[in-house]
mmCIF file of N, CA and C in Angstrom:
data_model
loop_
_atom_site.group_PDB
_atom_site.id
_atom_site.type_symbol
_atom_site.label_atom_id
_atom_site.label_comp_id
_atom_site.label_asym_id
_atom_site.label_seq_id
_atom_site.Cartn_x
_atom_site.Cartn_y
_atom_site.Cartn_z
ATOM 1 N N MET A 132 63.511 194.511 65.392
ATOM 2 C CA MET A 132 62.569 194.500 65.012
ATOM 3 C C MET A 132 61.821 192.870 65.425
ATOM 4 N N ASN A 133 62.759 191.833 65.527
ATOM 5 C CA ASN A 133 61.934 190.424 66.009
ATOM 6 C C ASN A 133 61.476 190.244 66.943
ATOM 7 N N THR A 134 61.603 191.623 68.184
ATOM 8 C CA THR A 134 61.336 191.515 69.359
ATOM 9 C C THR A 134 59.697 192.157 69.521
ATOM 10 N N VAL A 135 59.383 193.205 68.547
ATOM 11 C CA VAL A 135 58.436 193.535 68.463
ATOM 12 C C VAL A 135 57.053 193.511 68.314
ATOM 13 N N LEU A 136 57.069 192.172 67.643
ATOM 14 C CA LEU A 136 55.623 191.543 67.172
ATOM 15 C C LEU A 136 55.383 190.761 68.058
ATOM 16 N N PRO A 137 56.357 190.006 68.963
ATOM 17 C CA PRO A 137 55.738 189.140 69.797
ATOM 18 C C PRO A 137 55.351 189.811 71.313
ATOM 19 N N PHE A 138 56.198 191.414 71.247
ATOM 20 C CA PHE A 138 55.824 191.868 72.275
ATOM 21 C C PHE A 138 54.394 192.769 72.310
ATOM 22 N N ILE A 139 54.070 193.347 71.771
ATOM 23 C CA ILE A 139 52.620 193.432 70.950
ATOM 24 C C ILE A 139 51.389 192.557 71.067
ATOM 25 N N LEU A 140 51.680 191.466 70.722
ATOM 26 C CA LEU A 140 51.337 190.175 70.647
ATOM 27 C C LEU A 140 50.899 189.831 72.308
ATOM 28 N N ALA A 141 51.894 190.145 72.820
ATOM 29 C CA ALA A 141 51.871 189.918 74.319
ATOM 30 C C ALA A 141 50.698 190.708 74.948
ATOM 31 N N LEU A 142 51.035 191.871 74.689
ATOM 32 C CA LEU A 142 50.510 193.294 75.278
ATOM 33 C C LEU A 142 48.934 192.898 74.615
ATOM 34 N N ALA A 143 48.536 192.316 73.575
ATOM 35 C CA ALA A 143 47.151 192.240 73.172
ATOM 36 C C ALA A 143 46.800 191.267 74.001
ATOM 37 N N VAL A 144 47.128 190.107 74.208
ATOM 38 C CA VAL A 144 46.575 188.855 75.061
ATOM 39 C C VAL A 144 46.403 189.499 76.450
ATOM 40 N N VAL A 145 47.061 190.517 77.094
ATOM 41 C CA VAL A 145 46.753 190.798 78.917
ATOM 42 C C VAL A 145 46.158 191.792 78.243
ATOM 43 N N GLY A 146 45.919 192.377 77.739
ATOM 44 C CA GLY A 146 44.895 193.744 77.425
ATOM 45 C C GLY A 146 43.523 193.068 76.923
ATOM 46 N N SER A 147 43.633 191.921 76.124
ATOM 47 C CA SER A 147 42.226 191.290 75.912
ATOM 48 C C SER A 147 41.672 190.694 77.141
ATOM 49 N N VAL A 148 42.885 189.701 77.994
ATOM 50 C CA VAL A 148 42.285 189.360 79.085
ATOM 51 C C VAL A 148 41.585 190.342 79.923
ATOM 52 N N ILE A 149 42.070 191.310 80.556
ATOM 53 C CA ILE A 149 41.998 192.105 81.639
ATOM 54 C C ILE A 149 40.521 193.359 81.051
ATOM 55 N N TRP A 150 40.411 193.250 79.824
ATOM 56 C CA TRP A 150 39.170 193.771 78.733
ATOM 57 C C TRP A 150 37.996 192.748 79.464
ATOM 58 N N LEU A 151 38.255 191.470 79.110
ATOM 59 C CA LEU A 151 37.048 190.638 79.323
ATOM 60 C C LEU A 151 36.731 190.094 80.864
ATOM 61 N N LEU A 152 37.801 190.330 81.579
ATOM 62 C CA LEU A 152 37.611 190.439 83.458
ATOM 63 C C LEU A 152 36.710 191.385 83.706
ATOM 64 N N ARG A 153 36.926 192.569 82.979
ATOM 65 C CA ARG A 153 36.185 194.142 83.379
ATOM 66 C C ARG A 153 34.895 193.763 82.901
ATOM 67 N N GLN A 154 34.613 193.062 81.623
ATOM 68 C CA GLN A 154 33.312 193.284 81.149
ATOM 69 C C GLN A 154 32.616 191.971 81.966
ATOM 70 N N ARG A 155 33.337 191.027 82.922
ATOM 71 C CA ARG A 155 32.725 189.890 83.435
ATOM 72 C C ARG A 155 32.181 188.726 82.559
ATOM 73 N N LYS A 156 32.941 188.691 81.461
ATOM 74 C CA LYS A 156 32.528 187.620 80.380
ATOM 75 C C LYS A 156 33.984 186.782 80.539
ATOM 76 N N LEU A 157 34.591 186.323 81.787
ATOM 77 C CA LEU A 157 35.705 185.842 81.776
ATOM 78 C C LEU A 157 35.916 185.663 83.244
ATOM 79 N N ARG A 158 36.092 184.329 83.635
ATOM 80 C CA ARG A 158 36.088 184.259 85.293
ATOM 81 C C ARG A 158 37.543 184.548 85.420
ATOM 82 N N GLU A 159 37.749 184.503 86.964
ATOM 83 C CA GLU A 159 39.455 184.877 87.648
ATOM 84 C C GLU A 159 40.107 183.840 87.485
ATOM 85 N N LYS A 160 39.439 182.402 87.187
ATOM 86 C CA LYS A 160 40.378 181.432 87.731
ATOM 87 C C LYS A 160 40.512 180.904 86.288
ATOM 88 N N TYR A 161 39.946 181.579 85.123
ATOM 89 C CA TYR A 161 40.500 180.899 83.790
ATOM 90 C C TYR A 161 41.529 182.268 82.958
ATOM 91 N N ALA A 162 41.324 183.262 83.665
ATOM 92 C CA ALA A 162 42.353 184.487 83.535
ATOM 93 C C ALA A 162 43.728 184.393 83.700
ATOM 94 N N ALA A 163 43.578 184.064 85.093
ATOM 95 C CA ALA A 163 45.206 184.037 85.702
ATOM 96 C C ALA A 163 46.047 183.156 84.918
ATOM 97 N N LEU A 164 45.665 181.995 84.134
ATOM 98 C CA LEU A 164 46.697 181.161 83.444
ATOM 99 C C LEU A 164 46.936 182.343 82.121
ATOM 100 N N TRP A 165 46.064 182.712 81.253
ATOM 101 C CA TRP A 165 46.232 183.811 79.949
ATOM 102 C C TRP A 165 46.678 184.678 80.484
ATOM 103 N N ILE A 166 46.646 185.739 81.847
ATOM 104 C CA ILE A 166 47.981 186.420 82.238
ATOM 105 C C ILE A 166 49.234 186.283 82.442
ATOM 106 N N VAL A 167 49.009 185.338 83.032
ATOM 107 C CA VAL A 167 50.949 184.703 83.057
ATOM 108 C C VAL A 167 51.366 184.425 81.922
ATOM 109 N N VAL A 168 50.239 183.527 80.703
ATOM 110 C CA VAL A 168 51.009 183.184 79.515
ATOM 111 C C VAL A 168 51.655 185.017 79.068
ATOM 112 N N GLY A 169 50.434 185.735 78.826
ATOM 113 C CA GLY A 169 51.182 186.903 78.442
ATOM 114 C C GLY A 169 52.186 187.668 78.971
ATOM 115 N N LEU A 170 52.426 187.849 80.244
ATOM 116 C CA LEU A 170 53.230 188.101 81.048
ATOM 117 C C LEU A 170 54.509 187.158 80.782
ATOM 118 N N VAL A 171 54.967 186.058 80.602
ATOM 119 C CA VAL A 171 55.845 185.206 80.197
ATOM 120 C C VAL A 171 56.115 185.947 78.543
ATOM 121 N N THR A 172 55.218 185.800 77.872
ATOM 122 C CA THR A 172 55.890 186.360 76.605
ATOM 123 C C THR A 172 56.179 187.474 76.425
ATOM 124 N N LEU A 173 55.625 188.703 77.113
ATOM 125 C CA LEU A 173 56.396 189.864 77.592
ATOM 126 C C LEU A 173 57.513 189.683 77.913
ATOM 127 N N ILE A 174 57.963 188.942 78.777
ATOM 128 C CA ILE A 174 59.668 188.801 79.651
ATOM 129 C C ILE A 174 60.389 188.388 78.467
ATOM 130 N N LEU A 175 59.682 187.549 78.183
ATOM 131 C CA LEU A 175 60.921 186.712 76.726
ATOM 132 C C LEU A 175 61.014 187.379 75.375
ATOM 133 N N ALA A 176 60.004 188.627 75.157
ATOM 134 C CA ALA A 176 59.668 189.277 73.725
ATOM 135 C C ALA A 176 60.716 190.482 74.543
ATOM 136 N N GLY A 177 60.951 190.778 75.638
ATOM 137 C CA GLY A 177 61.671 191.773 75.991
ATOM 138 C C GLY A 177 63.579 191.349 76.259
ATOM 139 N N PHE A 178 63.403 189.612 76.826
ATOM 140 C CA PHE A 178 64.722 189.446 76.891
ATOM 141 C C PHE A 178 64.933 188.492 76.344
ATOM 142 N N PRO A 179 64.865 188.311 75.212
ATOM 143 C CA PRO A 179 65.537 186.896 73.985
ATOM 144 C C PRO A 179 66.608 185.746 74.679
ATOM 145 N N GLN A 180 67.408 186.405 75.097
ATOM 146 C CA GLN A 180 68.641 185.828 75.695
ATOM 147 C C GLN A 180 68.161 184.946 76.673
ATOM 148 N N LEU A 181 66.882 185.176 77.634
ATOM 149 C CA LEU A 181 66.710 184.122 78.782
ATOM 150 C C LEU A 181 65.882 182.955 77.899
ATOM 151 N N LEU A 182 65.097 183.227 76.804
ATOM 152 C CA LEU A 182 64.853 181.910 76.209
ATOM 153 C C LEU A 182 66.208 180.770 75.438
ATOM 154 N N ASP A 183 67.178 181.598 74.536
ATOM 155 C CA ASP A 183 68.221 180.816 74.692
ATOM 156 C C ASP A 183 68.598 180.338 75.707
ATOM 157 N N TRP A 184 69.009 180.793 77.199
ATOM 158 C CA TRP A 184 69.686 180.313 78.225
ATOM 159 C C TRP A 184 68.741 178.911 78.886
ATOM 160 N N ALA A 185 67.520 179.261 78.679
ATOM 161 C CA ALA A 185 66.385 178.186 79.011
ATOM 162 C C ALA A 185 66.351 177.119 77.843
ATOM 163 N N THR A 186 66.437 177.219 76.951
ATOM 164 C CA THR A 186 67.158 176.067 75.600
ATOM 165 C C THR A 186 68.392 174.966 76.119
ATOM 166 N N GLN A 187 69.584 175.816 76.396
ATOM 167 C CA GLN A 187 70.435 175.317 76.490
ATOM 168 C C GLN A 187 70.598 174.753 77.834
ATOM 169 N N ILE A 188 69.606 175.364 78.946
ATOM 170 C CA ILE A 188 69.466 174.164 79.781
ATOM 171 C C ILE A 188 68.600 173.099 80.234
ATOM 172 N N SER A 189 67.446 173.084 78.974
ATOM 173 C CA SER A 189 66.858 172.252 78.946
ATOM 174 C C SER A 189 67.233 171.208 77.839
ATOM 175 N N GLY A 190 68.277 171.935 76.862
ATOM 176 C CA GLY A 190 69.035 170.454 75.927
ATOM 177 C C GLY A 190 68.319 170.421 74.457
ATOM 178 N N PHE A 191 67.328 171.625 74.450
ATOM 179 C CA PHE A 191 66.709 171.464 73.048
ATOM 180 C C PHE A 191 67.226 172.345 72.232
ATOM 181 N N ALA A 192 67.339 171.993 70.690
ATOM 182 C CA ALA A 192 68.390 172.177 69.890
ATOM 183 C C ALA A 192 68.087 173.570 69.373
ATOM 184 N N LEU A 193 66.979 174.270 69.210
ATOM 185 C CA LEU A 193 66.298 175.273 68.778
ATOM 186 C C LEU A 193 65.410 176.150 70.466
ATOM 187 N N PRO A 194 65.619 177.623 70.123
ATOM 188 C CA PRO A 194 64.744 177.691 71.282
ATOM 189 C C PRO A 194 63.047 177.933 70.590
ATOM 190 N N SER A 195 62.951 177.658 68.816
ATOM 191 C CA SER A 195 61.444 177.239 68.863
ATOM 192 C C SER A 195 60.859 176.175 69.146
ATOM 193 N N ASN A 196 61.762 175.218 69.534
ATOM 194 C CA ASN A 196 61.604 173.633 69.896
ATOM 195 C C ASN A 196 61.030 174.008 71.216
ATOM 196 N N LEU A 197 61.745 174.434 71.974
ATOM 197 C CA LEU A 197 61.243 174.942 73.516
ATOM 198 C C LEU A 197 59.613 175.367 73.570
ATOM 199 N N LEU A 198 59.823 176.065 72.899
ATOM 200 C CA LEU A 198 58.218 177.224 72.533
ATOM 201 C C LEU A 198 57.031 176.160 72.397
ATOM 202 N N PHE A 199 57.749 175.501 70.937
ATOM 203 C CA PHE A 199 56.437 174.578 70.597
ATOM 204 C C PHE A 199 56.188 173.492 71.493
ATOM 205 N N MET A 200 56.974 173.021 72.506
ATOM 206 C CA MET A 200 57.000 171.844 73.347
ATOM 207 C C MET A 200 56.110 172.559 74.678
ATOM 208 N N LEU A 201 56.361 173.820 74.974
ATOM 209 C CA LEU A 201 55.827 174.520 76.191
ATOM 210 C C LEU A 201 54.709 174.830 75.695
ATOM 211 N N ALA A 202 54.193 175.447 74.371
ATOM 212 C CA ALA A 202 52.593 175.556 74.178
ATOM 213 C C ALA A 202 51.893 174.428 74.107
ATOM 214 N N ILE A 203 52.470 173.375 73.495
ATOM 215 C CA ILE A 203 51.881 171.926 73.509
ATOM 216 C C ILE A 203 51.305 171.681 74.804
ATOM 217 N N PHE A 204 52.114 171.262 75.593
ATOM 218 C CA PHE A 204 52.044 171.513 77.354
ATOM 219 C C PHE A 204 50.616 172.222 77.847
ATOM 220 N N LEU A 205 50.865 173.071 77.674
ATOM 221 C CA LEU A 205 50.094 174.591 78.102
ATOM 222 C C LEU A 205 48.861 174.182 77.294
ATOM 223 N N LEU A 206 48.610 173.975 75.989
ATOM 224 C CA LEU A 206 47.432 173.578 75.235
ATOM 225 C C LEU A 206 46.904 172.108 76.077
ATOM 226 N N MET A 207 47.522 171.038 76.141
ATOM 227 C CA MET A 207 46.881 169.734 76.524
ATOM 228 C C MET A 207 46.299 170.385 78.357
ATOM 229 N N GLY A 208 47.098 171.002 78.803
ATOM 230 C CA GLY A 208 46.540 171.341 80.149
ATOM 231 C C GLY A 208 45.615 171.999 80.327
ATOM 232 N N VAL A 209 45.059 173.210 79.313
ATOM 233 C CA VAL A 209 43.746 173.787 79.260
ATOM 234 C C VAL A 209 43.002 172.615 78.908
ATOM 235 N N CYS A 210 43.250 172.199 77.761
ATOM 236 C CA CYS A 210 42.199 171.039 77.703
ATOM 237 C C CYS A 210 41.284 169.875 78.638
ATOM 238 N N LEU A 211 42.595 169.656 79.374
ATOM 239 C CA LEU A 211 42.104 168.708 80.786
ATOM 240 C C LEU A 211 41.654 169.391 81.661
ATOM 241 N N HIS A 212 41.947 170.290 81.560
ATOM 242 C CA HIS A 212 41.232 171.216 82.339
ATOM 243 C C HIS A 212 39.462 171.945 82.122
ATOM 244 N N LEU A 213 39.266 172.096 80.991
ATOM 245 C CA LEU A 213 37.999 172.166 80.386
ATOM 246 C C LEU A 213 36.906 171.110 80.024
ATOM 247 N N SER A 214 38.057 169.890 80.456
ATOM 248 C CA SER A 214 37.164 168.316 79.959
ATOM 249 C C SER A 214 36.858 168.373 81.536
ATOM 250 N N LEU A 215 37.334 168.804 82.539
ATOM 251 C CA LEU A 215 37.034 168.565 83.723
ATOM 252 C C LEU A 215 35.681 169.593 84.384
ATOM 253 N N GLU A 216 35.900 170.345 83.717
ATOM 254 C CA GLU A 216 34.827 171.464 83.959
ATOM 255 C C GLU A 216 33.459 170.910 82.971
ATOM 256 N N ILE A 217 33.900 170.436 81.864
ATOM 257 C CA ILE A 217 32.135 170.089 81.358
ATOM 258 C C ILE A 217 31.923 168.673 81.547
ATOM 259 N N SER A 218 32.770 168.297 82.465
ATOM 260 C CA SER A 218 32.021 166.696 83.243
ATOM 261 C C SER A 218 31.275 167.106 84.379
ATOM 262 N N VAL A 219 31.986 168.129 85.134
ATOM 263 C CA VAL A 219 30.863 168.963 86.198
ATOM 264 C C VAL A 219 29.818 169.327 85.883
ATOM 265 N N VAL A 220 29.553 170.156 84.931
ATOM 266 C CA VAL A 220 28.196 170.854 84.407
ATOM 267 C C VAL A 220 27.725 169.833 83.673
ATOM 268 N N GLU A 221 28.173 168.817 82.984
ATOM 269 C CA GLU A 221 27.210 167.754 82.506
ATOM 270 C C GLU A 221 26.477 167.016 83.597
ATOM 271 N N ASP A 222 27.211 166.819 85.200
ATOM 272 C CA ASP A 222 26.786 166.169 86.050
ATOM 273 C C ASP A 222 25.252 167.165 86.648
ATOM 274 N N GLU A 223 25.950 168.411 86.429
ATOM 275 C CA GLU A 223 24.827 169.321 87.179
ATOM 276 C C GLU A 223 23.479 169.213 86.520
ATOM 277 N N THR A 224 23.847 169.437 85.132
ATOM 278 C CA THR A 224 22.904 169.217 84.319
ATOM 279 C C THR A 224 21.600 168.516 84.001
ATOM 280 N N ARG A 225 22.484 167.108 84.722
ATOM 281 C CA ARG A 225 21.651 165.947 84.511
ATOM 282 C C ARG A 225 20.855 165.874 85.791
ATOM 283 N N ALA A 226 21.054 166.299 86.732
ATOM 284 C CA ALA A 226 20.731 166.328 88.100
ATOM 285 C C ALA A 226 19.650 167.698 88.015
ATOM 286 N N LEU A 227 19.556 168.743 87.437
ATOM 287 C CA LEU A 227 18.810 169.586 87.455
ATOM 288 C C LEU A 227 17.657 169.202 86.504
ATOM 289 N N ALA A 228 17.900 168.244 85.315
ATOM 290 C CA ALA A 228 17.033 167.723 84.623
ATOM 291 C C ALA A 228 16.194 166.906 85.069
ATOM 292 N N GLU A 229 16.768 166.174 86.151
ATOM 293 C CA GLU A 229 15.917 164.640 86.557
ATOM 294 C C GLU A 229 15.012 165.228 87.963
ATOM 295 N N GLU A 230 15.780 166.836 88.234
ATOM 296 C CA GLU A 230 14.628 167.491 89.429
ATOM 297 C C GLU A 230 13.907 168.250 88.930
ATOM 298 N N ALA A 231 13.994 168.456 87.529
ATOM 299 C CA ALA A 231 12.770 168.916 86.549
ATOM 300 C C ALA A 231 11.912 168.379 86.567
ATOM 301 N N ALA A 232 12.189 166.929 85.678
ATOM 302 C CA ALA A 232 11.095 165.961 85.874
ATOM 303 C C ALA A 232 10.189 165.465 86.371
ATOM 304 N N ILE A 233 11.196 165.482 87.687
ATOM 305 C CA ILE A 233 10.048 165.218 89.292
ATOM 306 C C ILE A 233 8.789 166.024 89.391
ATOM 307 N N LEU A 234 9.940 167.362 89.380
ATOM 308 C CA LEU A 234 8.727 168.315 89.604
ATOM 309 C C LEU A 234 7.394 168.790 88.779
ATOM 310 N N ARG A 235 7.769 168.398 87.272
ATOM 311 C CA ARG A 235 6.777 168.666 86.328
ATOM 312 C C ARG A 235 5.760 167.333 86.934
ATOM 313 N N SER A 236 6.660 166.166 86.987
ATOM 314 C CA SER A 236 5.327 164.864 87.335
ATOM 315 C C SER A 236 4.583 165.550 88.351
ATOM 316 N N GLN A 237 4.982 165.759 89.672
ATOM 317 C CA GLN A 237 4.528 166.428 90.647
ATOM 318 C C GLN A 237 3.322 167.742 90.469
ATOM 319 N N LEU A 238 3.582 168.391 89.816
ATOM 320 C CA LEU A 238 2.952 169.362 88.974
ATOM 321 C C LEU A 238 1.585 168.584 88.322
ATOM 322 N N ASP A 239 1.743 167.678 87.571
ATOM 323 C CA ASP A 239 0.756 167.031 86.593
ATOM 324 C C ASP A 239 0.000 166.538 87.482
ATOM 325 N N GLY A 240 0.634 165.864 88.544
ATOM 326 C CA GLY A 240 -0.634 165.135 89.591
ATOM 327 C C GLY A 240 -1.695 166.020 90.374
ATOM 328 N N LEU A 241 -0.811 166.990 91.006
ATOM 329 C CA LEU A 241 -1.723 167.901 91.726
ATOM 330 C C LEU A 241 -2.750 168.468 90.810
ATOM 331 N N GLN A 242 -2.682 169.088 88.967
ATOM 332 C CA GLN A 242 -3.525 169.380 88.552
ATOM 333 C C GLN A 242 -4.337 168.728 87.964
ATOM 334 N N ASN A 243 -4.283 166.790 87.902
ATOM 335 C CA ASN A 243 -5.107 166.306 87.869
ATOM 336 C C ASN A 243 -6.056 165.904 89.104
ATOM 337 N N GLN A 244 -5.411 165.913 90.197
ATOM 338 C CA GLN A 244 -6.317 166.022 91.352
ATOM 339 C C GLN A 244 -7.208 167.495 91.563
ATOM 340 N N VAL A 245 -6.502 168.722 90.993
ATOM 341 C CA VAL A 245 -7.640 169.572 91.149
ATOM 342 C C VAL A 245 -8.827 169.157 90.037
ATOM 343 N N GLU A 246 -8.366 169.026 88.920
ATOM 344 C CA GLU A 246 -9.198 168.641 88.144
ATOM 345 C C GLU A 246 -10.879 167.574 88.724
ATOM 346 N N ARG A 247 -10.172 166.798 89.198
ATOM 347 C CA ARG A 247 -10.693 165.719 89.780
ATOM 348 C C ARG A 247 -11.983 166.536 91.065
ATOM 349 N N LEU A 248 -11.277 167.137 91.479
ATOM 350 C CA LEU A 248 -12.226 167.703 92.750
ATOM 351 C C LEU A 248 -13.274 168.609 91.887
ATOM 352 N N GLN A 249 -12.915 169.687 91.108
ATOM 353 C CA GLN A 249 -13.814 170.451 90.674
ATOM 354 C C GLN A 249 -14.994 169.889 89.955
ATOM 355 N N HIS A 250 -14.395 168.398 89.295
ATOM 356 C CA HIS A 250 -15.803 167.774 88.832
ATOM 357 C C HIS A 250 -16.347 167.039 89.902
ATOM 358 N N GLN A 251 -15.776 166.840 91.208
ATOM 359 C CA GLN A 251 -16.667 165.986 91.791
ATOM 360 C C GLN A 251 -17.820 167.106 92.372
ATOM 361 N N VAL A 252 -17.276 168.523 92.576
ATOM 362 C CA VAL A 252 -18.117 169.488 93.393
ATOM 363 C C VAL A 252 -18.785 170.025 92.264
ATOM 364 N N SER A 253 -18.479 169.848 91.349
ATOM 365 C CA SER A 253 -19.532 170.550 90.117
ATOM 366 C C SER A 253 -20.681 169.010 89.906
ATOM 367 N N ALA A 254 -20.296 168.013 90.328
ATOM 368 C CA ALA A 254 -21.547 166.661 90.279
ATOM 369 C C ALA A 254 -22.211 167.096 91.555
ATOM 370 N N ALA A 255 -21.445 167.158 92.816
ATOM 371 C CA ALA A 255 -22.025 167.451 93.909
ATOM 372 C C ALA A 255 -23.183 168.500 93.597
ATOM 373 N N ASP A 256 -23.264 169.735 93.202
ATOM 374 C CA ASP A 256 -24.232 170.548 92.866
ATOM 375 C C ASP A 256 -24.948 170.349 91.770
ATOM 376 N N GLY A 257 -25.244 169.394 91.281
ATOM 377 C CA GLY A 257 -26.176 169.272 90.175
ATOM 378 C C GLY A 257 -25.517 169.631 88.843
ATOM 379 N N GLY A 258 -24.668 169.824 88.854
ATOM 380 C CA GLY A 258 -24.067 169.823 87.347
ATOM 381 C C GLY A 258 -24.378 171.629 87.101
ATOM 382 N N SER A 259 -24.786 172.286 87.851
ATOM 383 C CA SER A 259 -24.949 173.790 87.348
ATOM 384 C C SER A 259 -24.088 174.750 88.216
ATOM 385 N N ALA A 260 -22.935 174.302 88.814
ATOM 386 C CA ALA A 260 -22.443 174.898 89.596
ATOM 387 C C ALA A 260 -20.876 175.339 88.066
ATOM 388 N N GLU A 261 -20.790 176.589 88.142
ATOM 389 C CA GLU A 261 -19.745 176.830 87.092
ATOM 390 C C GLU A 261 -18.128 176.581 87.933
ATOM 391 N N GLN A 262 -17.488 176.354 86.828
ATOM 392 C CA GLN A 262 -16.337 176.174 87.665
ATOM 393 C C GLN A 262 -15.494 178.117 87.837
ATOM 394 N N LEU A 263 -15.183 178.078 89.205
ATOM 395 C CA LEU A 263 -14.571 179.478 89.445
ATOM 396 C C LEU A 263 -12.936 179.049 89.364
ATOM 397 N N PRO A 264 -12.278 180.201 89.213
ATOM 398 C CA PRO A 264 -10.716 179.866 89.331
ATOM 399 C C PRO A 264 -10.358 180.108 90.704
ATOM 400 N N PRO A 265 -9.339 178.876 90.833
ATOM 401 C CA PRO A 265 -8.765 178.799 92.503
ATOM 402 C C PRO A 265 -8.625 180.068 93.367
ATOM 403 N N GLY A 266 -9.165 179.638 94.331
ATOM 404 C CA GLY A 266 -9.413 180.983 95.282
ATOM 405 C C GLY A 266 -10.584 181.737 95.329
ATOM 406 N N GLU A 267 -11.661 181.297 94.597
ATOM 407 C CA GLU A 267 -12.581 182.154 94.666
ATOM 408 C C GLU A 267 -13.900 181.346 95.023
ATOM 409 N N HIS A 268 -14.976 182.137 95.665
ATOM 410 C CA HIS A 268 -15.864 181.361 96.058
ATOM 411 C C HIS A 268 -17.357 182.045 95.922
ATOM 412 N N GLN A 269 -18.147 180.994 95.832
ATOM 413 C CA GLN A 269 -19.604 181.353 95.578
ATOM 414 C C GLN A 269 -19.975 182.481 96.651
#
């Protein structure tokens, strides 16, 4: 009974990751790690003597200590990877915001030029010319 729950949980993790991949809610580069974690958990749930063997080889007193240490390193790695991804996204966002601000400034300048030209044309016609939408002529 003590291997059934980890086995079911590992199947749930692998199944969830595959479902998220199929729904295109999770990218492959992130899914690979979780599939490996799920498969390792499946193997350890099916063959708990492997965990005992790894505990003896690595010098830990209890198998749970080895699992906690591995989980902590895994989570630290995931946090570091996600921090790097966030840094890249922040840089891209900053560049896009700067580009949008430049384009907005250029658009405002062009709109001001169009308005000045419309005023000059209406003043040259004696002020009686109606403002026509762009592209239409009298």
